[in-house]
């Protein structure tokens, strides 16, 4: 007897196709769309930042998520990091108002 996973019903295949079409199964990746905007904001307004890496932007249903590693320049005092991160978050939330944003700070 074949399991239902190896031989899904037509209804299951249809529902899976709908989920995939609307980006509900594993989320849609928007990294490329966000990358340019994030880099532009950082380069124009935050000279203390040397770059970003591992940017991931995706959606799950109606929710959008953006996360990346932020690289501070070595000469930026660590006492300023939290204020800079707050300003960056404010600017990004203005640009992407319905996006949950997570930043992982690093010094390079």
PDB file of C-alpha atoms in Angstrom:
ATOM      1  CA  UNK A   1       0.000   0.000   0.000  1.00  0.00           C
ATOM      2  CA  UNK A   2       1.483   3.358  -1.053  1.00  0.00           C
ATOM      3  CA  UNK A   3       1.554   6.155   1.464  1.00  0.00           C
ATOM      4  CA  UNK A   4      -0.370   9.340   0.819  1.00  0.00           C
ATOM      5  CA  UNK A   5       2.939  11.252   0.761  1.00  0.00           C
ATOM      6  CA  UNK A   6       4.349   9.292  -2.151  1.00  0.00           C
ATOM      7  CA  UNK A   7       1.081   9.393  -4.083  1.00  0.00           C
ATOM      8  CA  UNK A   8      -0.817  12.587  -3.184  1.00  0.00           C
ATOM      9  CA  UNK A   9      -4.413  12.988  -4.221  1.00  0.00           C
ATOM     10  CA  UNK A  10      -5.345  15.454  -6.983  1.00  0.00           C
ATOM     11  CA  UNK A  11      -6.799  17.766  -4.325  1.00  0.00           C
ATOM     12  CA  UNK A  12      -3.537  17.712  -2.328  1.00  0.00           C
ATOM     13  CA  UNK A  13      -1.512  18.468  -5.452  1.00  0.00           C
ATOM     14  CA  UNK A  14      -3.861  21.332  -6.322  1.00  0.00           C
ATOM     15  CA  UNK A  15      -3.642  22.837  -2.814  1.00  0.00           C
ATOM     16  CA  UNK A  16       0.146  22.493  -2.795  1.00  0.00           C
ATOM     17  CA  UNK A  17       0.277  24.221  -6.189  1.00  0.00           C
ATOM     18  CA  UNK A  18      -1.820  27.107  -4.869  1.00  0.00           C
ATOM     19  CA  UNK A  19       0.404  27.489  -1.804  1.00  0.00           C
ATOM     20  CA  UNK A  20       3.499  27.499  -3.987  1.00  0.00           C
ATOM     21  CA  UNK A  21       1.970  29.958  -6.485  1.00  0.00           C
ATOM     22  CA  UNK A  22       1.088  32.445  -3.747  1.00  0.00           C
ATOM     23  CA  UNK A  23       4.423  32.041  -1.979  1.00  0.00           C
ATOM     24  CA  UNK A  24       2.945  30.426   1.108  1.00  0.00           C
ATOM     25  CA  UNK A  25       4.879  27.170   1.241  1.00  0.00           C
ATOM     26  CA  UNK A  26       8.401  28.279   2.067  1.00  0.00           C
ATOM     27  CA  UNK A  27       8.139  32.035   1.668  1.00  0.00           C
ATOM     28  CA  UNK A  28       9.252  34.198  -1.221  1.00  0.00           C
ATOM     29  CA  UNK A  29      12.787  35.566  -1.359  1.00  0.00           C
ATOM     30  CA  UNK A  30      13.027  39.338  -1.876  1.00  0.00           C
ATOM     31  CA  UNK A  31      16.739  39.674  -1.076  1.00  0.00           C
ATOM     32  CA  UNK A  32      17.738  41.236  -4.396  1.00  0.00           C
ATOM     33  CA  UNK A  33      14.975  43.839  -4.187  1.00  0.00           C
ATOM     34  CA  UNK A  34      16.019  44.923  -0.693  1.00  0.00           C
ATOM     35  CA  UNK A  35      19.812  44.687  -1.131  1.00  0.00           C
ATOM     36  CA  UNK A  36      20.198  47.782  -3.299  1.00  0.00           C
ATOM     37  CA  UNK A  37      17.965  49.962  -1.115  1.00  0.00           C
ATOM     38  CA  UNK A  38      19.655  48.914   2.128  1.00  0.00           C
ATOM     39  CA  UNK A  39      23.131  49.518   0.694  1.00  0.00           C
ATOM     40  CA  UNK A  40      22.089  52.932  -0.635  1.00  0.00           C
ATOM     41  CA  UNK A  41      20.696  54.038   2.746  1.00  0.00           C
ATOM     42  CA  UNK A  42      23.814  52.870   4.568  1.00  0.00           C
ATOM     43  CA  UNK A  43      26.311  54.407   2.138  1.00  0.00           C
ATOM     44  CA  UNK A  44      24.517  57.767   2.007  1.00  0.00           C
ATOM     45  CA  UNK A  45      23.804  58.204   5.720  1.00  0.00           C
ATOM     46  CA  UNK A  46      26.096  56.019   7.808  1.00  0.00           C
ATOM     47  CA  UNK A  47      29.835  56.447   7.261  1.00  0.00           C
ATOM     48  CA  UNK A  48      30.520  54.303  10.361  1.00  0.00           C
ATOM     49  CA  UNK A  49      29.357  51.200   8.477  1.00  0.00           C
ATOM     50  CA  UNK A  50      31.723  49.312   6.181  1.00  0.00           C
ATOM     51  CA  UNK A  51      29.120  47.018   4.644  1.00  0.00           C
ATOM     52  CA  UNK A  52      26.525  44.301   5.008  1.00  0.00           C
ATOM     53  CA  UNK A  53      26.483  40.574   4.400  1.00  0.00           C
ATOM     54  CA  UNK A  54      24.090  37.638   4.508  1.00  0.00           C
ATOM     55  CA  UNK A  55      21.072  39.784   3.628  1.00  0.00           C
ATOM     56  CA  UNK A  56      17.874  37.766   3.554  1.00  0.00           C
ATOM     57  CA  UNK A  57      14.489  39.247   2.769  1.00  0.00           C
ATOM     58  CA  UNK A  58      11.456  37.048   2.444  1.00  0.00           C
ATOM     59  CA  UNK A  59       7.747  36.944   2.987  1.00  0.00           C
ATOM     60  CA  UNK A  60       5.583  34.391   4.676  1.00  0.00           C
ATOM     61  CA  UNK A  61       1.965  35.038   3.864  1.00  0.00           C
ATOM     62  CA  UNK A  62       1.420  38.761   4.374  1.00  0.00           C
ATOM     63  CA  UNK A  63       4.411  39.183   6.704  1.00  0.00           C
ATOM     64  CA  UNK A  64       7.773  40.371   5.386  1.00  0.00           C
ATOM     65  CA  UNK A  65      11.129  39.813   7.043  1.00  0.00           C
ATOM     66  CA  UNK A  66      14.521  41.434   6.472  1.00  0.00           C
ATOM     67  CA  UNK A  67      17.706  40.386   8.226  1.00  0.00           C
ATOM     68  CA  UNK A  68      21.391  40.984   7.606  1.00  0.00           C
ATOM     69  CA  UNK A  69      24.804  41.326   9.214  1.00  0.00           C
ATOM     70  CA  UNK A  70      25.963  44.915   9.603  1.00  0.00           C
ATOM     71  CA  UNK A  71      29.706  45.509   9.604  1.00  0.00           C
ATOM     72  CA  UNK A  72      30.912  48.489  11.625  1.00  0.00           C
ATOM     73  CA  UNK A  73      34.267  50.044  10.820  1.00  0.00           C
ATOM     74  CA  UNK A  74      36.910  49.238  13.450  1.00  0.00           C
ATOM     75  CA  UNK A  75      37.344  52.901  14.342  1.00  0.00           C
ATOM     76  CA  UNK A  76      33.664  53.283  15.294  1.00  0.00           C
ATOM     77  CA  UNK A  77      33.466  53.343  19.110  1.00  0.00           C
ATOM     78  CA  UNK A  78      31.354  50.482  20.443  1.00  0.00           C
ATOM     79  CA  UNK A  79      29.550  53.024  22.644  1.00  0.00           C
ATOM     80  CA  UNK A  80      28.007  54.470  19.450  1.00  0.00           C
ATOM     81  CA  UNK A  81      26.821  51.148  18.002  1.00  0.00           C
ATOM     82  CA  UNK A  82      23.381  51.111  19.658  1.00  0.00           C
ATOM     83  CA  UNK A  83      22.572  54.698  18.606  1.00  0.00           C
ATOM     84  CA  UNK A  84      23.667  53.992  15.036  1.00  0.00           C
ATOM     85  CA  UNK A  85      21.651  50.751  14.952  1.00  0.00           C
ATOM     86  CA  UNK A  86      18.579  52.637  16.203  1.00  0.00           C
ATOM     87  CA  UNK A  87      18.956  55.248  13.463  1.00  0.00           C
ATOM     88  CA  UNK A  88      19.445  52.573  10.808  1.00  0.00           C
ATOM     89  CA  UNK A  89      16.336  50.725  12.013  1.00  0.00           C
ATOM     90  CA  UNK A  90      14.306  53.952  11.927  1.00  0.00           C
ATOM     91  CA  UNK A  91      15.405  54.669   8.347  1.00  0.00           C
ATOM     92  CA  UNK A  92      14.730  51.112   7.194  1.00  0.00           C
ATOM     93  CA  UNK A  93      11.308  51.005   8.867  1.00  0.00           C
ATOM     94  CA  UNK A  94      10.427  54.217   7.045  1.00  0.00           C
ATOM     95  CA  UNK A  95      11.494  52.636   3.755  1.00  0.00           C
ATOM     96  CA  UNK A  96       9.919  49.222   4.508  1.00  0.00           C
ATOM     97  CA  UNK A  97       7.034  50.004   6.917  1.00  0.00           C
ATOM     98  CA  UNK A  98       5.482  46.530   7.144  1.00  0.00           C
ATOM     99  CA  UNK A  99       8.706  44.550   7.396  1.00  0.00           C
ATOM    100  CA  UNK A 100      10.152  42.921  10.498  1.00  0.00           C
ATOM    101  CA  UNK A 101      13.853  43.875  10.547  1.00  0.00           C
ATOM    102  CA  UNK A 102      16.666  42.074  12.363  1.00  0.00           C
ATOM    103  CA  UNK A 103      20.251  43.367  12.266  1.00  0.00           C
ATOM    104  CA  UNK A 104      23.256  41.419  13.542  1.00  0.00           C
ATOM    105  CA  UNK A 105      26.090  43.903  14.262  1.00  0.00           C
ATOM    106  CA  UNK A 106      29.746  42.967  13.721  1.00  0.00           C
ATOM    107  CA  UNK A 107      33.053  44.832  13.791  1.00  0.00           C
ATOM    108  CA  UNK A 108      35.383  44.216  10.843  1.00  0.00           C
TER     109      UNK A 108
END
